[in-house]
Short mmCIF file of C-alpha atoms in Angstrom, two decimals:
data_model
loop_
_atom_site.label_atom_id
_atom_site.label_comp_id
_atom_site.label_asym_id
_atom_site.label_seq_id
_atom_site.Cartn_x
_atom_site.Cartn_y
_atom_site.Cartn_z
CA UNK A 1 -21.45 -7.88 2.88
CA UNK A 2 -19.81 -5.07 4.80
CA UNK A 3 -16.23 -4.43 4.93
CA UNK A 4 -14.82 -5.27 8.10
CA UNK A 5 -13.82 -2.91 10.57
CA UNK A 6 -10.18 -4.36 10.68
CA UNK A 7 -9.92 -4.21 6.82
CA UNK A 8 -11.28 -1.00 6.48
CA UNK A 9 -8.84 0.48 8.86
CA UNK A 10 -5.62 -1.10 7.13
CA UNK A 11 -6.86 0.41 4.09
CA UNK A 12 -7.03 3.68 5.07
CA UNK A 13 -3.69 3.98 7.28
CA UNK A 14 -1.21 5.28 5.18
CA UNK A 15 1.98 3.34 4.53
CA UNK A 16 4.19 3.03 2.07
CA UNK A 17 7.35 0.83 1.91
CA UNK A 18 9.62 1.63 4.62
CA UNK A 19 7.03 4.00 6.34
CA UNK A 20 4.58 1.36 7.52
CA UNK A 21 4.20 2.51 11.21
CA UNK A 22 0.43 3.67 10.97
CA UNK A 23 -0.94 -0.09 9.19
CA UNK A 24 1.67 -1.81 11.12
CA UNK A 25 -0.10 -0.40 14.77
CA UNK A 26 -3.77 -0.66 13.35
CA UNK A 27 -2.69 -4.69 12.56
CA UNK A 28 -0.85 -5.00 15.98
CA UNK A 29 -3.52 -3.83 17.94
CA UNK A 30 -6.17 -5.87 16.86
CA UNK A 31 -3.86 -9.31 16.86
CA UNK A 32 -3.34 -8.37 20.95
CA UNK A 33 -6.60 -9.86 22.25
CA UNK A 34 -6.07 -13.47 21.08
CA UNK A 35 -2.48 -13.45 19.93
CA UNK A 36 1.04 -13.15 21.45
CA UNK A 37 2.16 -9.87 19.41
CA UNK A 38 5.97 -8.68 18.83
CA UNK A 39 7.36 -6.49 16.18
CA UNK A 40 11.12 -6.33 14.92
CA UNK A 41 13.38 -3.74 14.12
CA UNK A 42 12.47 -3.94 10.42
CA UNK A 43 8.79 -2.88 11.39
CA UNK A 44 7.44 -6.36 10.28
CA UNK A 45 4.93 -7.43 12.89
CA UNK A 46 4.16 -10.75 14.39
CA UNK A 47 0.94 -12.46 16.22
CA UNK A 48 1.95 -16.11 17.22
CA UNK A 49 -0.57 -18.64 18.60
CA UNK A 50 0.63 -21.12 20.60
CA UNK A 51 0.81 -24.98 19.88
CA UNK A 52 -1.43 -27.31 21.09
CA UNK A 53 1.25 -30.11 20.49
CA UNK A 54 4.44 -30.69 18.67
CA UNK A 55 3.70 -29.87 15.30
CA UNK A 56 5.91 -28.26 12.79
CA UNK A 57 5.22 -23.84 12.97
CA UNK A 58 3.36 -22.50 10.45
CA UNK A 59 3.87 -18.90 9.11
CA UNK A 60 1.01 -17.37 7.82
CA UNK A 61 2.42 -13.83 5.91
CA UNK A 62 0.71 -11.22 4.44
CA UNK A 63 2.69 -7.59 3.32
CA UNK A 64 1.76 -4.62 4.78
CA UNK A 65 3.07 -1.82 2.62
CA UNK A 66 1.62 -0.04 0.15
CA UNK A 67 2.94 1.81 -3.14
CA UNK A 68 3.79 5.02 -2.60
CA UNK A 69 5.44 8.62 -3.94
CA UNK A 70 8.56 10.57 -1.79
CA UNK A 71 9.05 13.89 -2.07
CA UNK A 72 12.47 14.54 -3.47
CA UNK A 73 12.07 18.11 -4.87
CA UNK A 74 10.11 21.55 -3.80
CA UNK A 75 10.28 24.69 -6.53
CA UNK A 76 10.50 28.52 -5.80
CA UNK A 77 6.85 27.86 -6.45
CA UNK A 78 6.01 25.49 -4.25
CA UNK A 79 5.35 22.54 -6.18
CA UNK A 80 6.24 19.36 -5.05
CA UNK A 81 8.17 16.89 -7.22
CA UNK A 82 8.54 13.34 -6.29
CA UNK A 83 9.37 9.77 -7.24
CA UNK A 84 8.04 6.70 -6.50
CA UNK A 85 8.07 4.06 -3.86
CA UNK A 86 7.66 0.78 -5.26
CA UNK A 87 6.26 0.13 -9.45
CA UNK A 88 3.51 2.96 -11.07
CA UNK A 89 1.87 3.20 -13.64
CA UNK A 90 2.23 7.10 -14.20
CA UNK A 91 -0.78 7.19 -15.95
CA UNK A 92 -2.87 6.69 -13.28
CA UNK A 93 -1.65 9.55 -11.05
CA UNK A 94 -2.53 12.75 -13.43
CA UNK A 95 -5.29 14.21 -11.61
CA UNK A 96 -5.22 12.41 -8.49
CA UNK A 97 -5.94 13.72 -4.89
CA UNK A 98 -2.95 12.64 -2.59
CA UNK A 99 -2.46 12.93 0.98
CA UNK A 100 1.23 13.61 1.87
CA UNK A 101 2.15 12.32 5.61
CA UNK A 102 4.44 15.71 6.90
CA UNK A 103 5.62 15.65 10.57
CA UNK A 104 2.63 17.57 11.35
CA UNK A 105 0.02 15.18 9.84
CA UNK A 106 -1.74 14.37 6.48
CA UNK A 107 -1.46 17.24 4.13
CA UNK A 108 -4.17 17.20 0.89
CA UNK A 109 -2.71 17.79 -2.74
CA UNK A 110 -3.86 17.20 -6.36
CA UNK A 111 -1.28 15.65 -9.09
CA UNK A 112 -1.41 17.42 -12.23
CA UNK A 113 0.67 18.32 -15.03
CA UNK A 114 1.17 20.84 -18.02
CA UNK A 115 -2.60 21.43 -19.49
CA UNK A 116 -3.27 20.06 -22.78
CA UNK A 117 -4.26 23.40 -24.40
CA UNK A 118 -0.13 24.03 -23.65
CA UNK A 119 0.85 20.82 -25.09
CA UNK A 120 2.62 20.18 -28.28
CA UNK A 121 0.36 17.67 -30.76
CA UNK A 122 3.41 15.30 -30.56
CA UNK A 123 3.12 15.75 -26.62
CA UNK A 124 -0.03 14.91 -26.40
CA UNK A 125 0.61 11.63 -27.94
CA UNK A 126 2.79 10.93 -24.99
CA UNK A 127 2.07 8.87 -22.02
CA UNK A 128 2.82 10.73 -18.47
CA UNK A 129 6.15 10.38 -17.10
CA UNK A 130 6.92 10.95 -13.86
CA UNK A 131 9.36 13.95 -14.58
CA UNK A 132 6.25 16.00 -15.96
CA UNK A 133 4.16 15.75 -12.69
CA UNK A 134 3.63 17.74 -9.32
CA UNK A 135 2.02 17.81 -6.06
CA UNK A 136 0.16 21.02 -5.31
CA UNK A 137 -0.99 21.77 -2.13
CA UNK A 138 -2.22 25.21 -2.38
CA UNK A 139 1.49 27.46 -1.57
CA UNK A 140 1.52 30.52 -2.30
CA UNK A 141 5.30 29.94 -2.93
CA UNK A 142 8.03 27.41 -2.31
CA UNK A 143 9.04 29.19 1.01
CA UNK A 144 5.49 28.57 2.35
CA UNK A 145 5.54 24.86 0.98
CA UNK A 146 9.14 23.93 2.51
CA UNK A 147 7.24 25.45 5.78
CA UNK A 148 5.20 22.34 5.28
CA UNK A 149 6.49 20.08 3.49
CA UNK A 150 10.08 18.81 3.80
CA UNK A 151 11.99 16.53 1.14
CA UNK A 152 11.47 12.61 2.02
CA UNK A 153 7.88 12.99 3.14
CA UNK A 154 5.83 10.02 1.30
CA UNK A 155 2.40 10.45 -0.07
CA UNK A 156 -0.18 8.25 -1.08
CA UNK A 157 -3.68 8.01 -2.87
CA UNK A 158 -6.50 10.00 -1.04
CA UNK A 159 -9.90 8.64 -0.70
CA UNK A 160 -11.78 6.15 0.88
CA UNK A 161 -12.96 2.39 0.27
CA UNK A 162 -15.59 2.25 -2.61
CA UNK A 163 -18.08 -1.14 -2.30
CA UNK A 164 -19.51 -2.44 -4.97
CA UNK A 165 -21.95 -4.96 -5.79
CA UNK A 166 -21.16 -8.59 -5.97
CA UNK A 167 -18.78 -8.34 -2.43
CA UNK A 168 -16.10 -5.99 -4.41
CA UNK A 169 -14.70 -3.24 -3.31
CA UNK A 170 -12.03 -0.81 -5.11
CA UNK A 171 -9.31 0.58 -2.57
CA UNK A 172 -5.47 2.08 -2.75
CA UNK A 173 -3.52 -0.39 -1.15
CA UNK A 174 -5.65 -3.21 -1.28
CA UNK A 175 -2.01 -4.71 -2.70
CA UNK A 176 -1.45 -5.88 0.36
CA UNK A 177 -3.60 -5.23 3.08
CA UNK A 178 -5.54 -7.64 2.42
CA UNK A 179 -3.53 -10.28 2.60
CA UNK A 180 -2.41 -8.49 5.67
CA UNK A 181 -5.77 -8.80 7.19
CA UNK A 182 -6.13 -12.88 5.83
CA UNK A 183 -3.59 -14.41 7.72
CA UNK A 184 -4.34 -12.12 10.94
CA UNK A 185 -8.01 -13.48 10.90
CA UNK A 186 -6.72 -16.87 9.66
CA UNK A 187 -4.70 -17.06 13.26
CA UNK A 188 -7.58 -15.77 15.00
CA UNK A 189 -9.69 -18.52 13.86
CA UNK A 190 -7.12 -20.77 14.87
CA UNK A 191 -6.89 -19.24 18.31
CA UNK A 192 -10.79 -19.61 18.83
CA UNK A 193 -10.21 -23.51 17.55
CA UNK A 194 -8.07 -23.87 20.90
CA UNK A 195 -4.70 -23.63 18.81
CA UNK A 196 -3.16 -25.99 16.58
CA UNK A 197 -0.88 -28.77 16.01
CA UNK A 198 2.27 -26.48 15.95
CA UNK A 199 2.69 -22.58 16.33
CA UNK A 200 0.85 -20.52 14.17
CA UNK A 201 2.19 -16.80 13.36
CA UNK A 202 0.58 -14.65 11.06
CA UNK A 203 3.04 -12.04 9.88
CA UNK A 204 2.62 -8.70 8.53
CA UNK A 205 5.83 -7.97 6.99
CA UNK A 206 7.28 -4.86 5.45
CA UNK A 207 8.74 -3.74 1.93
CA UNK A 208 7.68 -6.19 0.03
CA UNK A 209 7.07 -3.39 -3.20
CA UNK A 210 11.16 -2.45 -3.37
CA UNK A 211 13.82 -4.88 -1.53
CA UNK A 212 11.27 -7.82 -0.05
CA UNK A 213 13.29 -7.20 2.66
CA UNK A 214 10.27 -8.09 5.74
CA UNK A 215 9.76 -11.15 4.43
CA UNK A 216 13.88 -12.50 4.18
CA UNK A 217 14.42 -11.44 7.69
CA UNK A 218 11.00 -12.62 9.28
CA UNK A 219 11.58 -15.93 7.69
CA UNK A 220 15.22 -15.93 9.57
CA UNK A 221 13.70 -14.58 12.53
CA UNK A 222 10.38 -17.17 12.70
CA UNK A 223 12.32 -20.27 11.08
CA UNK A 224 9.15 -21.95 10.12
CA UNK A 225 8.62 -25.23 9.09
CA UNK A 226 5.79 -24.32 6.68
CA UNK A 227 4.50 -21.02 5.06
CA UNK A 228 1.82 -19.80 3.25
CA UNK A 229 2.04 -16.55 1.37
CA UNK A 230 -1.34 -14.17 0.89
CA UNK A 231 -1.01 -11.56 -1.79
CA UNK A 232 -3.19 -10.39 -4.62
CA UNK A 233 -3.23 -11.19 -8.37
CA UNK A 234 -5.10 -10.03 -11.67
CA UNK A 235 -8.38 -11.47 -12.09
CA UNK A 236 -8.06 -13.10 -15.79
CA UNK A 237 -11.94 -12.04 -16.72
CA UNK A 238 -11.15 -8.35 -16.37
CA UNK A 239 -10.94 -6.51 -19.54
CA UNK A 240 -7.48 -7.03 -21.68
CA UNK A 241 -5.96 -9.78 -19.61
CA UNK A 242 -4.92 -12.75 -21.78
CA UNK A 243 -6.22 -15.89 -20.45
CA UNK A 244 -3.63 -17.68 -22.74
CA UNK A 245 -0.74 -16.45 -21.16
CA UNK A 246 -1.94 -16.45 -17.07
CA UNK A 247 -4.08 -19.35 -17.18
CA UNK A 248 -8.04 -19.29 -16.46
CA UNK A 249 -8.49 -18.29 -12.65
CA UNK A 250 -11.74 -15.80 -12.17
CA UNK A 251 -12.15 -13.72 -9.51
CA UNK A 252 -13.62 -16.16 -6.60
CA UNK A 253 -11.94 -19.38 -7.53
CA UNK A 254 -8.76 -18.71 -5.70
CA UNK A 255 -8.03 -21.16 -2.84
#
């Protein structure tokens, strides 16, 4: 099966926690043609369909953010330094192609780190740390880089959705625009049903990877009677999970 359209372009719109503009438009937009669509100060967004009766309102809400890295430092040699916006696994960056979001667009960039032939046997032991990595982007020097980067820009994972067999796909913040994308086609179903018992919103709410924050105030804001939550989880049959400790739930047999 393809991936849709919608999910496809929440994946690739870059946003990390509190910089969620680009998803957050990409999720409004397609809500307008069957839902009444608001957004708050936060940047959490809302599609509400209206009752068909007096039923209790049901949130539907799904996080929009992504993980993310900010720049926080740029050397004489234009390397950027950075830390992270919500939890990493260091690891996984070393090597990486990034895009960081400047005020003049996306700007493309490679982690690395010291080369192995320069590390110390006792280094090379070592897991990557966040202190031993940089963003290049090709300056010639740090006064060319500050020309294009400036300290606070965000950055996130470059490349595109990969499908694979069996109706998988791998993506970069999958964590959550999926769930994102759930409840907004979960209240578009209900729309083409005619509505339900009680007002249904679908929520796409911000920050959820450092304070949580779009979800407290939305719930304020909405004051539903019922909510149902969409995020991801770890499938127990992937490799080194223990079933013992999470429980037995394969990929597929969610709800």
């Amino acid at each position: 099966m393809p991936l849709p359209d919608l999910l496809r372009a929440l994946l690739t719109a870059p946003g990390p926690s509190g910089y969620e503009g680009a998803p957050a438009r990409v999720w409004r937009e397609a809500a307008e043609g069957f839902a009444e669509v608001a957004g708050d100060t936060l940047g959490s967004s809302t599609a509400q369909v209206a009752a068909s009766g007096d039923g209790p309102r049901l949130a539907l809400v799904g996080h929009i953010d992504e993980i993310g890295l900010v720049v926080t430092h740029i050397d004489d040699e234009g390397y950027l330094y950075f830390a992270g916006v919500g939890g990493w696994d260091w690891q996984i960056l070393v090597g990486q192609r990034v895009e960081v979001i400047t005020r003049d667009g996306r700007l493309p960039g490679v982690v690395g780190k010291k080369p192995i032939h320069l590390l110390k046997e006792d280094e090379r032991k070592k897991v990557a740390d966040v202190k031993d990595l940089h963003i290049d982007i090709g300056a010639k020097d740090g006064d060319e880089a500050r020309e294009l980067v400036r300290t606070g820009d965000v950055a996130v994972i470059a490349g595109e959705p990969v499908e694979l067999p069996n109706q998988r796909v791998v993506s970069r913040s999958m964590d959550n625009r999926l769930g994102a994308f759930v409840v907004h086609e979960a209240a578009r179903l209900v729309a083409e049903a005619g509505g339900a018992p009680g007002d249904v919103v679908a929520v796409a709410a911000v920050q959820e990877e450092i304070t949580f924050a779009g979800a407290r105030t939305s719930a304020f804001a909405l004051d539903p009677q019922v909510a149902i939550v969409v995020d991801v989880t770890h499938a127990t049959d992937a490799p080194g999970i223990e079933v013992k400790a999470l429980g037995k739930h394969e990929l597929g047999s969610g709800p």
